[in-house]
Coordinates of C-alpha atoms in Angstrom, one line a residue:
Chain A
X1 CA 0.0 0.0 0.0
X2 CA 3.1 2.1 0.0
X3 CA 2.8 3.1 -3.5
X4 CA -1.0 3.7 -4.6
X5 CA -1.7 1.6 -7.9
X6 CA -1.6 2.9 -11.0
X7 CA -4.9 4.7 -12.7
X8 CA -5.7 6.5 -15.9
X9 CA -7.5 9.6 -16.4
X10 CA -11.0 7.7 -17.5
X11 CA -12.8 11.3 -18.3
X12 CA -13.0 15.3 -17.4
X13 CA -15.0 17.6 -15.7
X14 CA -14.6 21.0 -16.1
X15 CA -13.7 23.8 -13.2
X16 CA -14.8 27.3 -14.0
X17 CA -14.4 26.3 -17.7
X18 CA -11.4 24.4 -17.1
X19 CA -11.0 21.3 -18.2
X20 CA -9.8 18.8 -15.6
X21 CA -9.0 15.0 -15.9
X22 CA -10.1 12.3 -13.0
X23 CA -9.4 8.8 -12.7
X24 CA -11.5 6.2 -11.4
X25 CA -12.7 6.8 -8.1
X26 CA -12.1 10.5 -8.1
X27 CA -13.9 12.9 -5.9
X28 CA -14.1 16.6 -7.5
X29 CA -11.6 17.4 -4.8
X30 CA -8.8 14.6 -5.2
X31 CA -8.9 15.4 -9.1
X32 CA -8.3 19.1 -8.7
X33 CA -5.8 18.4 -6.1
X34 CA -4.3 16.0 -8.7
X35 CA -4.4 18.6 -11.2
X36 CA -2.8 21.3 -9.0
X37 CA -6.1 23.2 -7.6
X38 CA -5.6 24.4 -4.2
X39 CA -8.7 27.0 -3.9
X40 CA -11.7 25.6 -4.7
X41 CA -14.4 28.3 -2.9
X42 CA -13.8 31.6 -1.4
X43 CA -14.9 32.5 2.1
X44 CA -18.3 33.9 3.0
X45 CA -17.5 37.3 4.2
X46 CA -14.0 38.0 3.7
X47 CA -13.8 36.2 0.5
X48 CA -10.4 34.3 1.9
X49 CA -9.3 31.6 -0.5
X50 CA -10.4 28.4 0.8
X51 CA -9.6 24.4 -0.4
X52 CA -9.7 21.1 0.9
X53 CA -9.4 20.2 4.7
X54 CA -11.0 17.1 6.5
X55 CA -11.8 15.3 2.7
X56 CA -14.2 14.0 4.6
X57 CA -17.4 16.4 4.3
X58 CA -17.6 17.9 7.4
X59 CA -15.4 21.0 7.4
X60 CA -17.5 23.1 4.7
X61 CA -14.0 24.8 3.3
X62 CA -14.1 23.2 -0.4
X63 CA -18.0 23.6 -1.6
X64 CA -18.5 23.9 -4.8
X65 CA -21.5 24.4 -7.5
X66 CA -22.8 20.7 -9.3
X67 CA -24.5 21.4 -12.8
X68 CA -26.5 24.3 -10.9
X69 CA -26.3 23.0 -8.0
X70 CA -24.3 24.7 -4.6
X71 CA -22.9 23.8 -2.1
X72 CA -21.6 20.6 -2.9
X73 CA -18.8 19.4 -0.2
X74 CA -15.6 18.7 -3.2
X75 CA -14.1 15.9 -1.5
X76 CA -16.9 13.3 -1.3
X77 CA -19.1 14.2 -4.6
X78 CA -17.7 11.9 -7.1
X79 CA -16.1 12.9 -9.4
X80 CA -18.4 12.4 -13.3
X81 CA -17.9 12.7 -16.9
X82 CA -18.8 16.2 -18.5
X83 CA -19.9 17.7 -15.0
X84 CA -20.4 21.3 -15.1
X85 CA -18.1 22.4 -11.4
X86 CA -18.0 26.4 -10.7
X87 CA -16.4 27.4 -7.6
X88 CA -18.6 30.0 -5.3
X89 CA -18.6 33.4 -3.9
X90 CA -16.1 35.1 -5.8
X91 CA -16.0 37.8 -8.2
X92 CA -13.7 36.6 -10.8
X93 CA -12.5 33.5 -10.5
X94 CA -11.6 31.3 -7.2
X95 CA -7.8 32.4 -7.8
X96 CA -8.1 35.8 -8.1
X97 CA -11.9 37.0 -6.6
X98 CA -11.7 40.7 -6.3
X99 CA -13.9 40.9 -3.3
X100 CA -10.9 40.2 -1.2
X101 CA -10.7 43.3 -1.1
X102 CA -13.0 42.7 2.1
X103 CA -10.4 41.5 3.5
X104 CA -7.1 43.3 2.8
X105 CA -9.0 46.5 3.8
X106 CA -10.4 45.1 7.1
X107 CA -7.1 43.0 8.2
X108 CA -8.3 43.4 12.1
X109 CA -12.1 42.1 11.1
X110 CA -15.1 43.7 10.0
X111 CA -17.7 43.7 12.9
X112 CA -21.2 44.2 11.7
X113 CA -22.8 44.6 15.2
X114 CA -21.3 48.9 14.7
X115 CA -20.4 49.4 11.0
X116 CA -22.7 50.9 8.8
X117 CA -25.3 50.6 11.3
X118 CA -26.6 54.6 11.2
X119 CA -28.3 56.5 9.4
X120 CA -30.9 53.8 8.9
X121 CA -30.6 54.6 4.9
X122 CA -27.0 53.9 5.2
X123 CA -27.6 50.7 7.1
X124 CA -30.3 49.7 4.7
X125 CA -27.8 50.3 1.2
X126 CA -25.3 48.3 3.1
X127 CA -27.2 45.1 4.4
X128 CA -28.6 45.3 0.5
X129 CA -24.5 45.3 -1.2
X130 CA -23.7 42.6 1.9
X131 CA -26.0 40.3 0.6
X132 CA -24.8 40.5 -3.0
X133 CA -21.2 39.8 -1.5
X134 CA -21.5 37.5 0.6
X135 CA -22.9 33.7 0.8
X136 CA -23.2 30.5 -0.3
X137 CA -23.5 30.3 -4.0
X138 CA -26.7 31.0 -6.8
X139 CA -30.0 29.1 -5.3
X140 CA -30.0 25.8 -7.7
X141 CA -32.1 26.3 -11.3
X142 CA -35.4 24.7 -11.0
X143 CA -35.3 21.2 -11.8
X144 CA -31.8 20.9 -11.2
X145 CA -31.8 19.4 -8.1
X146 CA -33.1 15.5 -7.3
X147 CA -36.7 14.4 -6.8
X148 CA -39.0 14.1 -3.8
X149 CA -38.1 10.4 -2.8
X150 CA -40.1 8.0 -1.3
X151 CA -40.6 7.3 2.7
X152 CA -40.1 4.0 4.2
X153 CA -40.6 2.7 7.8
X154 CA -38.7 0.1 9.0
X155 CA -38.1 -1.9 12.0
X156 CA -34.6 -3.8 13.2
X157 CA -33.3 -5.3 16.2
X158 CA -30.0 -3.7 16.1
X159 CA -29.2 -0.5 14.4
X160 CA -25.7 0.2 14.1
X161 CA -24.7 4.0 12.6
X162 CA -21.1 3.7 11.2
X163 CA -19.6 0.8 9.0
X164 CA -15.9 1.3 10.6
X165 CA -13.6 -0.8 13.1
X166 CA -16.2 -0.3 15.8
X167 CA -19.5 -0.4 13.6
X168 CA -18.3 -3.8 12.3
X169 CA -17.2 -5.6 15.5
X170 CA -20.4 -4.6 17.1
X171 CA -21.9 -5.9 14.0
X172 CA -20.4 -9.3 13.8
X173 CA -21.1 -9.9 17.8
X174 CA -24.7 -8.6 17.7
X175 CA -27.1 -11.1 18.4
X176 CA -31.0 -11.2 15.9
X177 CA -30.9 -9.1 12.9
X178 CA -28.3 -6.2 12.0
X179 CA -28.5 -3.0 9.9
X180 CA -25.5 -1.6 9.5
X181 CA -25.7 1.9 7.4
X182 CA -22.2 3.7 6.7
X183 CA -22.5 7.2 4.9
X184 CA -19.6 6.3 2.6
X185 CA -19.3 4.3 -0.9
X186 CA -17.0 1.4 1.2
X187 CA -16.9 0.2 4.7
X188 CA -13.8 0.5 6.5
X189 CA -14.2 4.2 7.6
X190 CA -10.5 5.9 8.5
X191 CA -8.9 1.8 8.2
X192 CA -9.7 2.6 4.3
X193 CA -7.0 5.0 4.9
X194 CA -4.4 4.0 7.0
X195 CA -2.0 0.6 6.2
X196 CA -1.5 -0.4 9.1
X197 CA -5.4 -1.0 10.0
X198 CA -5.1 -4.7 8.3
X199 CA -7.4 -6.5 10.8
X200 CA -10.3 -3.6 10.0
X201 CA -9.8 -4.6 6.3
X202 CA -10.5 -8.1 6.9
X203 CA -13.4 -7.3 8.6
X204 CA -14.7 -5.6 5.5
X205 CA -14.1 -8.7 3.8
X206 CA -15.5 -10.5 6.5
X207 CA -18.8 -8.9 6.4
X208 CA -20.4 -9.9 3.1
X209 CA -20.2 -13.5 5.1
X210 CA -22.5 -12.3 8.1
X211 CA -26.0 -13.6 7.4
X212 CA -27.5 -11.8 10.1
X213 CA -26.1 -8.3 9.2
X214 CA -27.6 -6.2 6.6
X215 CA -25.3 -3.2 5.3
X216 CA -26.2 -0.5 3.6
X217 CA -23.5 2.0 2.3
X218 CA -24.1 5.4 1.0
X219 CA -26.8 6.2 3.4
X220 CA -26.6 9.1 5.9
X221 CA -28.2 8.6 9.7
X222 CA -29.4 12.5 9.4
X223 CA -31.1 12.8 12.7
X224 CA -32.5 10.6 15.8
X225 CA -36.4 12.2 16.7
X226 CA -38.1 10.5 19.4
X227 CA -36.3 7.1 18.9
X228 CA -36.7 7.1 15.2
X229 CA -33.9 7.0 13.3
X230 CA -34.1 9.3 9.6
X231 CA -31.6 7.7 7.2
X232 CA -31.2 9.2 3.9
X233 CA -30.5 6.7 1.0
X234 CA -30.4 8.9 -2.7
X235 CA -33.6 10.8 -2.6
X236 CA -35.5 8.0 0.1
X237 CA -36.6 8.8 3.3
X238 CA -36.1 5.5 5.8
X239 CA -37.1 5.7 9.3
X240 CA -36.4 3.5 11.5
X241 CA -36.9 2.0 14.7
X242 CA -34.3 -0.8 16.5
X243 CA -34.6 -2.4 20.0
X244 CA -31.0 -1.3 20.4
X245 CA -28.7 1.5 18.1
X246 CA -25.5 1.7 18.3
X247 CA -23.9 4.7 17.4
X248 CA -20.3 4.5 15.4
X249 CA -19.7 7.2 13.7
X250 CA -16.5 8.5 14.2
X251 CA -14.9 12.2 14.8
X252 CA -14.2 15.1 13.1
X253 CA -10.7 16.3 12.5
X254 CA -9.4 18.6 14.8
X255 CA -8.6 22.2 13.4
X256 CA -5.7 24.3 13.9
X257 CA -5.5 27.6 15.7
X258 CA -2.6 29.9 14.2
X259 CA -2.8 33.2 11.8
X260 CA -3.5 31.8 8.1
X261 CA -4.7 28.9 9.3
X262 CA -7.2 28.5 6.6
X263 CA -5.2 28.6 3.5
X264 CA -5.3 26.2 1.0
X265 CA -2.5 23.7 1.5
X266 CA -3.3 23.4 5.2
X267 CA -4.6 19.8 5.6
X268 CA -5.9 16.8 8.4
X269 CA -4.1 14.0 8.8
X270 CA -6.7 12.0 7.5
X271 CA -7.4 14.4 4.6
X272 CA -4.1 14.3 3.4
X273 CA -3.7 10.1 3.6
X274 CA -7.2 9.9 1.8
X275 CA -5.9 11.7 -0.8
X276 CA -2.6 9.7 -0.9
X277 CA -3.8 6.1 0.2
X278 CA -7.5 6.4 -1.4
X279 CA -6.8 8.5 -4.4
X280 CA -3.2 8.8 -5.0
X281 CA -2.8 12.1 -5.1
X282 CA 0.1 13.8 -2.8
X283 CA -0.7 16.2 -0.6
X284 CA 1.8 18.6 -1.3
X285 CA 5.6 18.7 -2.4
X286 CA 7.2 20.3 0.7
X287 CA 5.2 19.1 3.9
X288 CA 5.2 20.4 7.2
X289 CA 3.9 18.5 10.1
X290 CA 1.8 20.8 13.3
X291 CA 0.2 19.2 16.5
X292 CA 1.5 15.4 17.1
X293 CA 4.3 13.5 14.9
X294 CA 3.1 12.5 11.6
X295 CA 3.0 8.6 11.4
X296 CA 6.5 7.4 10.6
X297 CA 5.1 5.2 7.5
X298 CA 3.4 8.0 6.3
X299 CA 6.2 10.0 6.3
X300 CA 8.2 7.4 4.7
X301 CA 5.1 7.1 2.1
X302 CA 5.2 10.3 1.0
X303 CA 9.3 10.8 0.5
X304 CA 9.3 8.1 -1.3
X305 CA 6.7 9.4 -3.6
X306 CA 9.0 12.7 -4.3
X307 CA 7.5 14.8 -1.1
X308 CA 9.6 16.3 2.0
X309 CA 8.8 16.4 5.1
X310 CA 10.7 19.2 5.7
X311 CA 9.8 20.1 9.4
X312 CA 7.0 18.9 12.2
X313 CA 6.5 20.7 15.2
X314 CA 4.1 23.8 16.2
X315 CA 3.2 26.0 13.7
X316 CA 2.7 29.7 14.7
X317 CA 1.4 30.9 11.5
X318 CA 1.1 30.5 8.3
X319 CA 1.5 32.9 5.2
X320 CA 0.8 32.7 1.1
X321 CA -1.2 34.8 -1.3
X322 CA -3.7 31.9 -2.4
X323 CA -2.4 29.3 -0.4
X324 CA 0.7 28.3 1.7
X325 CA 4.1 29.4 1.2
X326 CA 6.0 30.1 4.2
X327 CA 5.2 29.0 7.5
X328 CA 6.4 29.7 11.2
X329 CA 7.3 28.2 13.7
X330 CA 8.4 30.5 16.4
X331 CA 11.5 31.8 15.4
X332 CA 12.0 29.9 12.6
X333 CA 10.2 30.6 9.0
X334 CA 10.5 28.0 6.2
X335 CA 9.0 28.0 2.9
X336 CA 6.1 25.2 2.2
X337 CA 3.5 24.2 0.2
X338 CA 1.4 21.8 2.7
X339 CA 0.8 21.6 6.7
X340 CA -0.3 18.4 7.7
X341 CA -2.9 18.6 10.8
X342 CA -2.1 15.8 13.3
X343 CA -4.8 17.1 16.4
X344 CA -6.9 15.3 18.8
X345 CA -10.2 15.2 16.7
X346 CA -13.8 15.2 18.3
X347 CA -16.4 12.4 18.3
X348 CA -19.2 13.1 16.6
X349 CA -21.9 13.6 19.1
X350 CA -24.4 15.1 17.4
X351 CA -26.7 11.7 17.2
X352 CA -25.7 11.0 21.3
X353 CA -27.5 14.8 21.8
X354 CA -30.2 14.3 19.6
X355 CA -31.2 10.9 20.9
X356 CA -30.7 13.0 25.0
X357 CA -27.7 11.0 25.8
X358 CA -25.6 12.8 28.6
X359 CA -22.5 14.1 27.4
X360 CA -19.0 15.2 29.6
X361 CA -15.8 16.7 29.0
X362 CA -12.6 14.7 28.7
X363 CA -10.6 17.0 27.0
X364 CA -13.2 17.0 24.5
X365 CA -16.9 16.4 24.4
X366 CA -17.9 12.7 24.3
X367 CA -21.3 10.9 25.5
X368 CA -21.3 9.5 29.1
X369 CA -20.4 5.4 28.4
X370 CA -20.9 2.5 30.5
X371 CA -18.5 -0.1 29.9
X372 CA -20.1 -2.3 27.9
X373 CA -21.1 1.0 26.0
X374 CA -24.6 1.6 27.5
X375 CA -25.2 5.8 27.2
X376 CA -28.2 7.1 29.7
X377 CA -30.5 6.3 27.8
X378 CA -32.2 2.9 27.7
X379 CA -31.4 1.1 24.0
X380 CA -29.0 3.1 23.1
X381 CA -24.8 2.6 23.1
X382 CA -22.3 3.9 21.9
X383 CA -18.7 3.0 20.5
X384 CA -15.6 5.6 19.9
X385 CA -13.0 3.2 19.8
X386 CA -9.6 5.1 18.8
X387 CA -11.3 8.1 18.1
Chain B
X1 CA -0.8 39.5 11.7
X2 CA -3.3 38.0 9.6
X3 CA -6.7 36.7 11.0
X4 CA -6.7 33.0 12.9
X5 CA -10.4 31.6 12.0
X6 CA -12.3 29.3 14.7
X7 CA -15.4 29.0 12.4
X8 CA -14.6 29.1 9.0
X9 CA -18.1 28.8 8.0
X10 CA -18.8 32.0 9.1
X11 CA -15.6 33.4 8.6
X12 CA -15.3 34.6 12.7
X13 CA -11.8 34.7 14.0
X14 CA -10.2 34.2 17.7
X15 CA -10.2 38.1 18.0
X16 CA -14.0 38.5 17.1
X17 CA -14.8 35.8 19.9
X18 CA -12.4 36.9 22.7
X19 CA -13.5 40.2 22.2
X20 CA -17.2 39.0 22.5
X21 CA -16.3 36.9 25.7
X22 CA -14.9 39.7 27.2
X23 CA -18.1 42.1 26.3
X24 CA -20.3 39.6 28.0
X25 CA -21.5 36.9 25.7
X26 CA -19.3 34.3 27.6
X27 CA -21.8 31.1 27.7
X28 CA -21.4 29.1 23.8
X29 CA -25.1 29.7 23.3
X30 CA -24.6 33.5 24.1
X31 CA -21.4 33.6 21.7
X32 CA -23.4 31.5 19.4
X33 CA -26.2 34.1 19.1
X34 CA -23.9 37.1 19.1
X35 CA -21.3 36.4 16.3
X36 CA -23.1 33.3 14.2
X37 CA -20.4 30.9 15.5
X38 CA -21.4 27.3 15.0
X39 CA -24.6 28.2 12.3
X40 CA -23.0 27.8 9.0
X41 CA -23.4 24.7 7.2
X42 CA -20.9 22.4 9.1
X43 CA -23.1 23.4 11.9
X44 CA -20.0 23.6 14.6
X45 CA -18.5 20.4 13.3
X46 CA -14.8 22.5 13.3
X47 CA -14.9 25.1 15.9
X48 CA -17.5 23.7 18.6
X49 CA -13.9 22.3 20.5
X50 CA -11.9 25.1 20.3
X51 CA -14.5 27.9 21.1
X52 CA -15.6 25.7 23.9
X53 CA -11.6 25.7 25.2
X54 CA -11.4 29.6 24.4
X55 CA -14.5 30.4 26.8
X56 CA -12.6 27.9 29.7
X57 CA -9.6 30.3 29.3
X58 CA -11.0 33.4 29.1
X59 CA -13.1 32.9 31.9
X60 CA -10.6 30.5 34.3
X61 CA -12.9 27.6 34.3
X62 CA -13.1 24.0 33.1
X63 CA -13.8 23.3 29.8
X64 CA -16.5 20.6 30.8
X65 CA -18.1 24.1 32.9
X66 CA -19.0 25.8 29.1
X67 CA -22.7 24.9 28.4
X68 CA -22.8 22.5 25.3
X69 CA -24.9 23.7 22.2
X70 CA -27.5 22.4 21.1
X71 CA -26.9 20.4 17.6
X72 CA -30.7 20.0 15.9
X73 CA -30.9 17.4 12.8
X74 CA -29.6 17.2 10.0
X75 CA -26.2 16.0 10.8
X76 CA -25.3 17.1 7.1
X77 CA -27.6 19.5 4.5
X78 CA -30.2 16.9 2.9
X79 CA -32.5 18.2 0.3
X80 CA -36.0 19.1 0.6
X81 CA -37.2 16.4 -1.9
X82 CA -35.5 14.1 1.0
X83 CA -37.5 15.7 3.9
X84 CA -40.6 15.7 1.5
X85 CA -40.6 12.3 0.7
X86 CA -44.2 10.8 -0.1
X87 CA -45.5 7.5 0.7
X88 CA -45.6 4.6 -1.5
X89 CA -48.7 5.3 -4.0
X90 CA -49.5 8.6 -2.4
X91 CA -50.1 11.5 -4.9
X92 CA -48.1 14.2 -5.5

């Protein structure tokens, strides 16, 4: 797995009339990567330049607009043949978007609670130019967007939310019948991404074996109301009902805290191995490492693949026109092209709230477990695993 | 020194938040309401741990004293024609 297989551009897309090659298994964001696109959006108010972060759909930096339609999270819409992509908010182009002029000319912030407020006509000619500036893309074209689906109720006995390490060995130990939903095209969640995760592989293999477990990938567990579960699969509405759900579902990345630290060439650790283990794309040519030591393999991964690792440590900020050049750390400035973001990441407990679970503090915010995973309330656990 | 950003979806930085802390709005749900933090469309995914840390250090507290926002469904944006979706056989 050091060395990603070889694949062949199989079609194009175009980006703001560009056209730009993918291979199989392409997102939008691993083929502009590939092709040398760092910004793919601008920011909402200050029109920064923004690109991929997480690649894993939950950091909102790298939306783009889909044949019509916005806000389309770049690294996890697949990548398809002759697809219209137009990057958003930006007067120009996403390289050069002449609104960021917002945010040379306001380099200590812009706070709306005082500016422009008085005289009322003043205020009212402002909030009217804001709204023209600032956003999140052109409303889709009618008809652009899917169909009303259909709704389905269901009822399991065990309702697990997340197809990774944790999802599957609650799967293959749970007693009566499974559904296992993962939000994803594969199961495997971050093992997908990470070599040395051999024994979550097998389970993936394992799993087509399991009579008594149902998966279903490519469906999103949106929302727990009352006990009923809302998956979304395509345009379908499923709700569902389990005698006991297990929730699985992983963490977001951690985000860095240092001046520039939204510039394009700033990634996650686990963005920048799904774009080298998943899509084979390198994160960058010279590679700086901030929070905790990059994994030794990946490091070796990468060099061996033509990057440097030319520093890890603490990064104090960061500095580039459109995306990183030179970074700091303290004293010392180097020039780069990439930060890789090891941090502590954060479970994601939005399904333990929604379903009234109690949550704590432990450095970060996780749901109150048992040890055999029970949360407070009855017919619900939960699993975090290494996350 | 350029601008540090604890919600990127709503473009507002460290210095927009510690200010706000220090003007009062030092509960999440108050900083929430005051500067937009946390209601963009990653819906606090990114900055819901470090805003909770930066209240803690403002204020000399624990981090598990901040209150903890409330996240409403969806996890993710899903499209209307999802939420819509008719029974089997029912008419448009």
């Amino acid at each position: 797995m050091s060395a990603p297989r070889v694949r062949r551009a199989v079609a194009h897309f175009t980006f703001d009339g560009r056209r730009v090659p993918f291979e199989q298994g392409d997102t939008l964001g691993s083929a502009l990567h590939r092709s040398g696109e760092r910004v793919l959006s601008r920011s909402m108010k200050y029109h920064r330049p923004r690109g991929l972060y997480c690649c894993t759909g939950s950091c909102a930096s790298c939306f783009v607009t889909v044949d019509g339609v916005p806000n389309a999270p770049a690294c996890t819409t697949a990548a398809h043949d002759g697809a219209h992509v137009a990057s958003q908010n930006r007067l120009g182009s996403a390289r050069r978007d002449l609104l960021r002029i917002v945010d040379l000319a306001y380099p200590a912030g812009f706070d709306p609670h005082d500016a422009f407020t008085r005289p009322g006509v003043v205020n009212r000619l402002f909030v009217k130019a804001v709204r023209r500036m600032s956003g999140w893309g052109p409303a889709p074209r009618p008809g652009a967007e899917g169909g009303v689906g259909t709704r389905h109720e269901m009822h399991v006995d065990h309702l697990i939310i997340g197809g990774g390490r944790e999802g599957l060995q609650r799967a293959r130990d749970a007693d009566g019948r499974v559904l296992l939903v993962e939000e994803q095209p594969r199961l495997g969640g971050s093992a997908l991404l990470d070599p040395s995760e051999a024994d979550t592989l097998a389970l993936v293999e394992a799993a087509a074996g399991w009579d008594h477990v149902e998966v279903w990938t490519d469906t999103l567990a949106f929302g727990i109301y009352d006990g009923t579960v809302a998956l979304r699969r395509g345009d379908d509405l499923w709700q569902l009902t389990a005698d006991r759900i297990t929730i699985a579902a992983g963490r977001h990345d951690g985000v860095p805290m240092f001046p520039g630290n939204d510039l394009p060439g700033i990634l996650s650790l686990r963005g920048a191995k799904r774009l080298w283990y998943q899509h084979g794309v390198l994160p960058g040519e010279r590679i700086i490492g901030h929070g905790a030591p990059l994994p030794a393999r990946f490091v070796r991964d990468l060099e061996a693949a033509g990057a440097t690792v030319v520093e890890q440590g603490q990064v104090t900020a960061a500095q580039g026109g459109t995306q990183v050049e030179r970074v700091a750390l303290g004293e010392r400035r180097l020039r780069a092209d990439t930060i890789i973001c090891s941090l502590p990441g954060m479970p994601r407990i939005e399904l333990f709230q929604q379903a009234g679970c109690e949550l704590t503090w432990r450095g970060r915010l996780v749901p109150v477990l048992a040890s055999d995973g029970a949360t407070t309330v009855e017919g619900i656990h939960g699993a975090l695993g290494g996350t | 020194m350029d601008k540090a950003f604890v919600c990127r979806c709503e473009d507002i930085t460290q210095s927009d938040c510690v200010t706000a802390i220090r003007d009062g709005y030092d509960s999440f749900e108050d900083l929430k309401r005051f500067l937009g933090l946390a209601t963009g469309p990653c819906q606090g995914k990114a900055c819901v741990a470090v805003a909770t840390a930066l209240i803690a250090a403002e204020r000399g507290i624990d981090a598990g004293d901040v209150d903890v926002m409330t996240y409403r469904p969806p996890v993710r944006p899903v499209p209307f024609g999802v939420l819509a979706a008719r029974d089997e056989g029912e008419e448009a």
